[in-house]
Coordinates of C-alpha atoms and ligand atoms in Angstrom, one line a residue:
X1 CA 0.0 0.0 0.0
X2 CA 1.6 3.3 -1.1
X3 CA 1.3 6.4 1.1
X4 CA 1.1 9.9 -0.1
X5 CA 4.4 11.7 -0.7
X6 CA 2.9 15.0 -1.6
X7 CA -0.7 16.1 -1.2
X8 CA -0.6 18.3 -4.3
X9 CA -0.6 15.4 -6.6
X10 CA -4.1 14.8 -5.6
X11 CA -5.7 18.1 -6.5
X12 CA -8.6 17.6 -8.9
X13 CA -11.6 19.3 -10.4
X14 CA -14.9 17.9 -11.5
X15 CA -15.0 17.3 -15.2
X16 CA -17.3 15.5 -17.7
X17 CA -21.0 15.2 -17.4
X18 CA -21.4 12.2 -15.1
X19 CA -22.6 13.3 -11.7
X20 CA -24.8 10.8 -9.8
X21 CA -26.3 11.1 -6.4
X22 CA -28.1 8.3 -4.6
X23 CA -29.1 7.7 -1.0
X24 CA -30.4 4.8 1.1
X25 CA -32.1 4.8 4.5
X26 CA -31.0 3.1 7.7
X27 CA -33.4 0.7 9.4
X28 CA -34.8 -0.6 12.6
X29 CA -35.9 -4.1 13.3
X30 CA -39.2 -3.6 15.1
X31 CA -39.7 -7.3 15.9
X32 CA -38.0 -10.5 15.1
X33 CA -34.2 -9.9 15.3
X34 CA -32.4 -13.2 16.1
X35 CA -35.5 -15.3 15.6
X36 CA -35.3 -14.3 11.8
X37 CA -32.0 -16.1 11.6
X38 CA -34.0 -19.3 12.4
X39 CA -36.7 -18.8 9.7
X40 CA -39.1 -16.8 11.8
X41 CA -41.1 -13.8 10.6
X42 CA -39.6 -10.4 11.3
X43 CA -40.8 -6.8 10.9
X44 CA -38.5 -3.9 10.0
X45 CA -38.9 -0.3 8.9
X46 CA -36.7 2.3 7.2
X47 CA -35.5 5.3 9.1
X48 CA -35.5 8.9 8.2
X49 CA -31.7 8.8 8.4
X50 CA -29.7 8.1 5.2
X51 CA -26.4 7.3 3.7
X52 CA -25.7 9.7 0.8
X53 CA -23.3 9.1 -2.1
X54 CA -22.2 11.4 -4.8
X55 CA -20.1 10.2 -7.8
X56 CA -18.6 12.7 -10.2
X57 CA -16.0 12.5 -12.9
X58 CA -12.7 14.3 -12.2
X59 CA -9.6 15.4 -14.1
X60 CA -7.1 13.4 -12.1
X61 CA -5.8 10.8 -14.6
X62 CA -6.3 7.1 -13.7
X63 CA -7.6 7.7 -10.2
X64 CA -10.7 6.8 -8.3
X65 CA -10.9 9.0 -5.2
X66 CA -13.0 7.8 -2.2
X67 CA -13.8 10.6 0.3
X68 CA -15.5 9.0 3.3
X69 CA -16.6 11.6 5.8
X70 CA -18.0 9.1 8.4
X71 CA -14.6 7.3 8.8
X72 CA -12.4 10.3 8.1
X73 CA -10.5 8.9 5.2
X74 CA -9.7 10.0 1.7
X75 CA -8.0 7.3 -0.5
X76 CA -7.0 7.4 -4.1
X77 CA -7.1 4.1 -6.0
X78 CA -5.3 3.4 -9.2
X79 CA -7.8 2.8 -11.9
X80 CA -5.5 0.6 -13.9
X81 CA -5.4 -2.0 -11.2
X82 CA -9.2 -1.9 -10.9
X83 CA -9.7 -2.1 -14.6
X84 CA -7.3 -5.1 -14.7
X85 CA -9.6 -6.9 -12.2
X86 CA -12.7 -6.0 -14.3
X87 CA -11.0 -7.3 -17.4
X88 CA -10.0 -10.6 -15.9
X89 CA -12.4 -13.0 -17.4
X90 CA -14.1 -15.1 -14.8
X91 CA -12.6 -13.2 -11.9
X92 CA -16.0 -12.9 -10.3
X93 CA -17.6 -16.2 -11.4
X94 CA -16.8 -19.7 -12.6
X95 CA -19.9 -19.6 -14.8
X96 CA -19.5 -16.5 -17.1
X97 CA -22.1 -17.7 -19.5
X98 CA -24.7 -17.6 -16.7
X99 CA -23.4 -14.4 -15.2
X100 CA -24.1 -10.7 -15.7
X101 CA -24.8 -7.8 -13.4
X102 CA -28.4 -9.1 -12.8
X103 CA -27.3 -12.5 -11.4
X104 CA -25.4 -11.9 -8.2
X105 CA -26.2 -15.4 -7.1
X106 CA -23.6 -16.7 -9.6
X107 CA -20.8 -14.6 -8.1
X108 CA -17.9 -16.6 -6.6
X109 CA -18.0 -14.8 -3.3
X110 CA -14.9 -16.1 -1.6
X111 CA -12.7 -15.7 -4.7
X112 CA -13.9 -12.2 -5.3
X113 CA -13.3 -11.2 -1.7
X114 CA -9.8 -12.5 -1.9
X115 CA -9.1 -10.7 -5.2
X116 CA -10.5 -7.5 -3.8
X117 CA -8.3 -7.8 -0.7
X118 CA -5.2 -8.1 -2.9
X119 CA -6.4 -5.2 -5.0
X120 CA -6.6 -3.0 -2.0
X121 CA -3.0 -3.7 -1.1
X122 CA -1.9 -2.7 -4.7
X123 CA -4.3 0.0 -5.5
X124 CA -4.9 2.2 -2.5
X125 CA -2.9 5.4 -1.9
X126 CA -3.7 7.2 1.4
X127 CA -4.4 10.9 1.0
X128 CA -5.9 11.3 4.5
X129 CA -6.6 8.8 7.2
X130 CA -7.7 8.5 10.8
X131 CA -5.4 5.7 12.1
X132 CA -7.9 4.8 14.8
X133 CA -10.5 3.9 12.2
X134 CA -8.2 2.3 9.7
X135 CA -9.5 -1.3 10.1
X136 CA -13.1 -0.1 9.3
X137 CA -11.8 2.1 6.4
X138 CA -10.2 -0.8 4.6
X139 CA -13.2 -3.0 5.2
X140 CA -15.3 -0.3 3.6
X141 CA -13.0 -0.1 0.6
X142 CA -13.1 -3.8 0.1
X143 CA -16.9 -3.8 0.2
X144 CA -17.0 -1.0 -2.4
X145 CA -14.6 -2.7 -4.7
X146 CA -16.5 -6.0 -4.3
X147 CA -19.7 -4.3 -5.5
X148 CA -17.9 -2.4 -8.3
X149 CA -16.3 -5.6 -9.6
X150 CA -19.4 -7.7 -9.1
X151 CA -21.7 -5.3 -10.9
X152 CA -19.4 -4.0 -13.7
X153 CA -17.0 -6.9 -14.5
X154 CA -19.3 -8.7 -16.9
X155 CA -20.1 -5.4 -18.7
X156 CA -18.3 -3.3 -21.4
X157 CA -17.9 -0.3 -19.1
X158 CA -14.5 1.2 -18.9
X159 CA -14.0 3.3 -15.9
X160 CA -13.3 7.1 -16.0
X161 CA -11.4 9.0 -13.3
X162 CA -14.0 9.7 -10.6
X163 CA -14.5 10.8 -7.0
X164 CA -17.1 9.3 -4.8
X165 CA -18.0 11.1 -1.6
X166 CA -19.7 9.1 1.2
X167 CA -21.8 10.9 3.9
X168 CA -24.1 9.3 6.5
X169 CA -26.6 10.4 9.1
X170 CA -26.6 6.8 10.6
X171 CA -24.5 6.0 13.6
X172 CA -22.1 3.1 13.0
X173 CA -22.2 -0.2 14.9
X174 CA -25.4 0.6 16.8
X175 CA -28.0 -1.6 15.1
X176 CA -29.6 0.9 12.7
X177 CA -28.3 -0.6 9.5
X178 CA -25.3 1.6 8.6
X179 CA -23.5 -1.1 6.7
X180 CA -26.7 -2.3 4.9
X181 CA -27.5 1.2 4.0
X182 CA -24.0 1.7 2.7
X183 CA -24.1 -1.5 0.7
X184 CA -27.5 -0.7 -0.8
X185 CA -26.4 2.8 -1.7
X186 CA -23.2 1.6 -3.5
X187 CA -25.0 -1.2 -5.3
X188 CA -27.5 1.4 -6.6
X189 CA -24.8 3.9 -7.5
X190 CA -23.0 1.3 -9.7
X191 CA -26.2 0.3 -11.3
X192 CA -26.8 4.0 -12.1
X193 CA -23.2 4.3 -13.4
X194 CA -23.7 1.2 -15.6
X195 CA -26.9 2.7 -17.1
X196 CA -25.2 6.0 -17.8
X197 CA -22.2 4.4 -19.5
X198 CA -24.0 1.8 -21.5
X199 CA -27.2 3.6 -22.5
X200 CA -26.4 3.3 -26.2
X201 CA -25.1 -0.3 -26.3
X202 CA -26.9 -3.1 -28.0
X203 CA -25.7 -5.7 -25.6
X204 CA -24.3 -4.5 -22.2
X205 CA -22.4 -7.7 -21.5
X206 CA -18.9 -8.6 -22.7
X207 CA -18.5 -11.5 -25.0
X208 CA -18.8 -14.8 -23.2
X209 CA -21.0 -13.5 -20.5
X210 CA -24.8 -13.8 -20.3
X211 CA -26.1 -11.1 -22.7
X212 CA -28.0 -8.2 -21.2
X213 CA -30.1 -5.7 -23.2
X214 CA -31.8 -2.6 -21.9
X215 CA -35.4 -2.1 -22.9
X216 CA -35.9 -0.7 -26.4
X217 CA -36.3 2.8 -25.0
X218 CA -33.0 2.5 -23.1
X219 CA -32.5 2.6 -19.3
X220 CA -34.2 5.3 -17.3
X221 CA -31.3 7.3 -16.0
X222 CA -33.0 10.2 -14.3
X223 CA -35.8 8.4 -12.6
X224 CA -36.0 5.9 -9.8
X225 CA -35.1 2.2 -10.0
X226 CA -37.5 -0.3 -11.5
X227 CA -38.7 -3.1 -9.2
X228 CA -36.5 -5.6 -11.0
X229 CA -33.5 -3.3 -10.5
X230 CA -34.4 -2.9 -6.8
X231 CA -34.4 -6.7 -6.4
X232 CA -30.9 -6.9 -8.0
X233 CA -29.6 -4.0 -5.9
X234 CA -30.9 -5.7 -2.7
X235 CA -29.3 -9.0 -3.8
X236 CA -25.9 -7.4 -4.4
X237 CA -26.1 -5.6 -1.1
X238 CA -26.8 -8.9 0.6
X239 CA -23.6 -10.3 -0.9
X240 CA -21.7 -7.3 0.3
X241 CA -23.2 -7.6 3.8
X242 CA -21.5 -11.0 4.0
X243 CA -18.2 -9.1 4.1
X244 CA -19.3 -7.1 7.1
X245 CA -21.5 -9.6 9.0
X246 CA -20.6 -13.2 7.8
X247 CA -24.1 -14.8 7.4
X248 CA -26.7 -12.1 7.5
X249 CA -30.4 -13.1 7.3
X250 CA -31.1 -10.5 4.6
X251 CA -33.6 -8.4 6.4
X252 CA -31.3 -5.3 6.6
X253 CA -30.5 -5.0 2.9
X254 CA -34.2 -5.7 2.1
X255 CA -35.6 -2.9 4.2
X256 CA -32.8 -0.4 3.2
X257 CA -33.6 -1.1 -0.5
X258 CA -37.4 -1.0 -0.4
X259 CA -38.0 1.4 2.5
X260 CA -41.3 1.7 4.4
X261 CA -42.1 -1.4 6.4
X262 CA -41.3 -5.0 5.4
X263 CA -42.4 -8.3 6.7
X264 CA -39.5 -10.7 6.1
X265 CA -38.9 -14.4 6.3
X266 CA -35.7 -15.9 5.0
X267 CA -36.1 -17.6 1.6
X268 CA -39.7 -16.3 1.2
X269 CA -40.9 -13.3 -0.8
X270 CA -41.0 -10.1 1.0
X271 CA -44.3 -8.5 2.1
X272 CA -44.3 -4.7 1.7
X273 CA -46.5 -2.8 4.1
X274 CA -47.3 0.8 3.4
X275 CA -48.1 3.0 6.4
X276 CA -47.9 6.6 7.5
X277 CA -44.6 7.6 9.0
X278 CA -44.5 7.1 12.8
X279 CA -42.3 8.9 15.3
X280 CA -39.6 6.9 16.9
X281 CA -37.2 7.6 19.8
X282 CA -33.7 6.2 19.3
X283 CA -31.6 5.9 22.4
X284 CA -28.0 5.1 22.0
X285 CA -26.5 3.2 24.9
X286 CA -23.0 3.9 23.4
X287 CA -22.1 0.4 24.4
X288 CA -20.1 -1.1 21.4
X289 CA -21.5 -4.3 20.0
X290 CA -20.8 -6.9 17.4
X291 CA -23.7 -8.6 15.8
X292 CA -21.7 -11.7 14.8
X293 CA -20.8 -12.4 18.4
X294 CA -24.4 -12.0 19.6
X295 CA -25.7 -14.3 16.8
X296 CA -23.1 -16.9 17.8
X297 CA -24.2 -16.6 21.4
X298 CA -27.8 -17.4 20.5
X299 CA -26.6 -20.3 18.3
X300 CA -24.7 -21.8 21.3
X301 CA -27.8 -21.5 23.5
X302 CA -29.9 -23.2 20.9
X303 CA -27.4 -26.0 20.7
X304 CA -27.5 -26.5 24.5
X305 CA -31.3 -26.3 24.9
X306 CA -33.0 -26.8 21.4
X307 CA -36.5 -27.3 22.7
X308 CA -36.5 -24.5 25.1
X309 CA -35.0 -22.0 22.7
X310 CA -37.4 -23.0 20.0
X311 CA -40.3 -22.0 22.3
X312 CA -38.7 -18.6 22.7
X313 CA -38.2 -18.2 19.0
X314 CA -41.8 -19.2 18.3
X315 CA -43.0 -16.8 20.9
X316 CA -41.0 -14.1 19.0
X317 CA -42.7 -15.0 15.8
X318 CA -46.1 -14.6 17.6
X319 CA -45.1 -11.2 18.8
X320 CA -44.2 -10.2 15.2
X321 CA -47.5 -11.5 13.8
X322 CA -49.6 -9.9 16.5
X323 CA -47.7 -6.6 16.4
X324 CA -48.2 -6.4 12.6
X325 CA -52.0 -6.6 13.0
X326 CA -51.9 -4.0 15.7
X327 CA -49.8 -1.6 13.6
X328 CA -52.2 -2.0 10.7
X329 CA -55.1 -0.8 12.9
X330 CA -53.0 2.0 14.3
X331 CA -52.2 3.1 10.8
X332 CA -55.9 3.1 9.8
X333 CA -56.8 5.1 12.9
X334 CA -54.0 7.7 12.3
X335 CA -55.2 8.1 8.7
X336 CA -58.9 8.4 9.8
X337 CA -58.0 11.1 12.5
X338 CA -61.5 11.2 14.1
X339 CA -62.8 11.0 17.7
X340 CA -64.2 7.4 17.5
X341 CA -60.8 6.1 16.2
X342 CA -58.8 8.1 18.8
X343 CA -59.9 5.9 21.7
X344 CA -59.0 2.8 19.7
X345 CA -55.7 4.4 18.7
X346 CA -54.7 4.9 22.3
X347 CA -55.7 1.3 23.2
X348 CA -53.7 -0.1 20.3
X349 CA -50.6 1.9 21.1
X350 CA -50.9 0.5 24.5
X351 CA -51.1 -3.1 23.1
X352 CA -48.1 -2.4 20.8
X353 CA -46.0 -1.0 23.7
X354 CA -46.8 -4.2 25.7
X355 CA -45.7 -6.3 22.8
X356 CA -42.5 -4.3 22.5
X357 CA -41.8 -4.9 26.2
X358 CA -42.5 -8.7 25.8
X359 CA -40.2 -8.7 22.8
X360 CA -37.3 -7.2 24.7
X361 CA -37.8 -9.6 27.6
X362 CA -37.7 -12.5 25.2
X363 CA -34.5 -11.2 23.6
X364 CA -33.1 -10.7 27.1
X365 CA -33.8 -14.4 27.8
X366 CA -31.6 -15.2 24.8
X367 CA -28.7 -13.3 26.5
X368 CA -28.5 -10.4 24.0
X369 CA -29.5 -7.5 26.3
X370 CA -27.1 -5.4 28.4
X371 CA -27.4 -3.6 31.7
X372 CA -27.3 -0.2 30.0
X373 CA -30.1 -1.3 27.6
X374 CA -32.1 -2.5 30.6
X375 CA -31.5 0.9 32.4
X376 CA -32.8 2.8 29.3
X377 CA -35.9 0.6 29.3
X378 CA -36.5 1.3 33.0
X379 CA -36.3 5.0 32.4
X380 CA -38.6 4.8 29.4
X381 CA -41.1 2.9 31.5
X382 CA -41.1 5.7 34.2
X383 CA -42.2 8.0 31.4
X384 CA -45.0 5.6 30.1
X385 CA -43.0 4.4 27.1
X386 CA -41.9 1.0 26.2
X387 CA -38.5 0.1 24.7
X388 CA -36.6 -2.8 23.2
X389 CA -33.2 -3.4 21.8
X390 CA -33.0 -3.5 18.0
X391 CA -30.7 -5.5 15.8
X392 CA -28.0 -7.8 17.3
X393 CA -28.1 -6.3 20.8
X394 CA -25.4 -6.4 23.4
X395 CA -25.3 -2.6 23.2
X396 CA -26.3 -0.1 20.5
X397 CA -29.7 1.4 20.3
X398 CA -33.0 1.0 22.2
X399 CA -36.1 1.9 20.2
X400 CA -39.3 3.3 21.5
X401 CA -42.4 4.1 19.4
X402 CA -44.0 7.5 20.3
X403 CA -47.7 7.8 20.6
X404 CA -49.1 10.8 18.6
X405 CA -48.3 14.1 20.3
X406 CA -46.1 12.6 23.0
X407 CA -43.8 15.2 24.4
X408 CA -40.3 13.8 24.6
X409 CA -38.6 16.7 26.5
X410 CA -38.8 15.1 30.0
X411 CA -37.7 11.6 29.1
X412 CA -34.9 12.9 26.9
X413 CA -33.6 15.1 29.7
X414 CA -33.5 12.1 32.1
X415 CA -31.8 9.8 29.5
X416 CA -29.2 12.4 28.6
X417 CA -28.5 12.9 32.3
X418 CA -27.3 9.2 32.2
X419 CA -25.1 10.1 29.3
X420 CA -27.3 8.3 26.7
X421 CA -27.7 9.9 23.3
X422 CA -31.3 10.6 22.2
X423 CA -32.6 11.1 18.6
X424 CA -36.2 11.6 17.6
X425 CA -36.8 10.4 14.1
X426 CA -39.4 9.0 11.8
X427 CA -39.7 5.5 10.4
X428 CA -41.3 4.4 7.2
X429 CA -39.8 6.7 4.6
X430 CA -38.5 5.9 1.1
X431 CA -36.0 3.2 0.2
X432 CA -32.9 3.7 -2.0
X433 CA -33.4 6.5 -4.5
X434 CA -31.7 8.7 -7.0
X435 CA -31.4 12.2 -5.4
Ligands
ADP1 N1 -21.4 5.2 6.9 C1 -20.4 4.4 6.6 N2 -19.3 4.8 5.9 C2 -18.3 4.0 5.7 N3 -18.3 2.7 6.1 C3 -19.3 2.2 6.8 C4 -20.4 3.0 7.1 N4 -21.3 2.3 7.8 C5 -20.8 1.1 7.9 N5 -19.6 1.0 7.3 C6 -18.7 -0.2 7.2 O1 -19.4 -1.3 7.7 C7 -18.8 -1.9 8.8 C8 -19.8 -2.5 9.7 O2 -20.6 -1.4 10.2 P1 -21.6 -1.5 11.4 O3 -22.0 -0.1 11.8 O4 -21.0 -2.4 12.5 O5 -22.8 -2.2 10.7 P2 -24.3 -2.3 11.3 O6 -24.8 -0.9 11.5 O7 -24.9 -3.0 10.1 O8 -24.2 -3.1 12.5 C9 -17.9 -0.8 9.4 O9 -16.8 -1.4 10.0 C10 -17.5 -0.1 8.1 O10 -16.4 -0.8 7.5
PMV2 C1 -29.5 -10.4 14.9 C2 -30.0 -10.2 13.5 O1 -31.3 -10.7 13.4 C3 -30.2 -8.7 13.2 C4 -28.9 -8.0 13.2 O2 -29.1 -6.6 13.0 P1 -27.9 -5.5 13.0 O3 -26.9 -5.9 11.9 O4 -27.2 -5.7 14.3 O5 -28.5 -4.2 12.8 C5 -29.1 -10.9 12.5 C6 -29.6 -10.9 11.1 O6 -30.8 -10.8 10.8 O7 -28.7 -11.2 10.2

């Protein structure tokens, strides 16, 4: 890995007409984390907090500049090395004739990860770096190159010098889907880049790869992604999430792609639920966590006590199913906004909060809570709110749904006194989109 000898070599200006902006939301798992890994139903919603990417062409010969604000790094990558990987026939797959950008399931994941790791060693030049975040930075670059190679290697695209800036409103490592949001946004960005670069081609794929043709009218570059494209973006993001999280269930990439609320069961088609946005309190315990470790802990527990743990997982599925029904009624009543429905609304919020509490207790029995998370939940209870951990647990965020016109001032004050970070946001907004 080369390091920068003189910063002035890396001055550049925007040039050319390619300028693409995309963003993808973070997510919360409302019900069903951990049980989803064992085939149970889960419910997740998108957040009003997004990862934002901007790709623009630059006048710095043969360079791809990555400017990552959340991790404080700016790297230049040598485009020749990247193009070499793209040109290597069969680098991403052992079945080129079945493979194109639309078929991520034919990618040879482990080989591509290895190639990308080697590429990072050869191609990265550090312009700026925060040494304390270096491990995460290189993991991010690997993930980006994985998606770039996966999506573009079967195509006739030749890369132009470019800069990609990464910005994010989502806290990292706290259970609100920062890596899934990043993976979805990059998959979408490279799909947009592909459209832009191949708009006039008869067949987008290189010889020997499965042919791909845009519709007769050409790809839609300015508007949003088609549902077919969203499926492919989500599938590539899933592949990429394996770099960050080993064996993810797929719920995170799904909700960050499609937005709104999704009911998800592994290997089944996704059910999209459309509802009015709801206010959500996010409380960051600031306890670092690692999803992989928490998932492994539950697996071990299940190995020890298969019957007992199955009961808990089934109870979690029951919570998801019941909560979905309750949320549907809440949504109807919020839309109706009349006196008759108001009483029912209050009653159903009360039911949902009870289910949230039950869900947290079930998760706690799987050993994935933490004393700080439990303290947050006790404080919320004092203020007539219910909370649960979200995502892998062991730290990170507690979520609490806010009944309409709930004033958060007092509870926020008390939580902040304990040094917790409090964010009021909304859930249920749009998925990945061109900005
Ligand atoms: N906003 C971001 N910018 C750059 N890299 C990110 C960002 N979010 C996540 N990552 C990458 O994903 C890895 C896992 O992120 P993490 O926050 O633990 O994921 P999650 O929120 O899904 O649990 C980080 O180590 C980093 O490499
Ligand atoms: C624990 C789990 O159900 C959710 C993990 O969520 P997060 O990556 O910690 O936000 C694991 C998974 O679904 O892959």
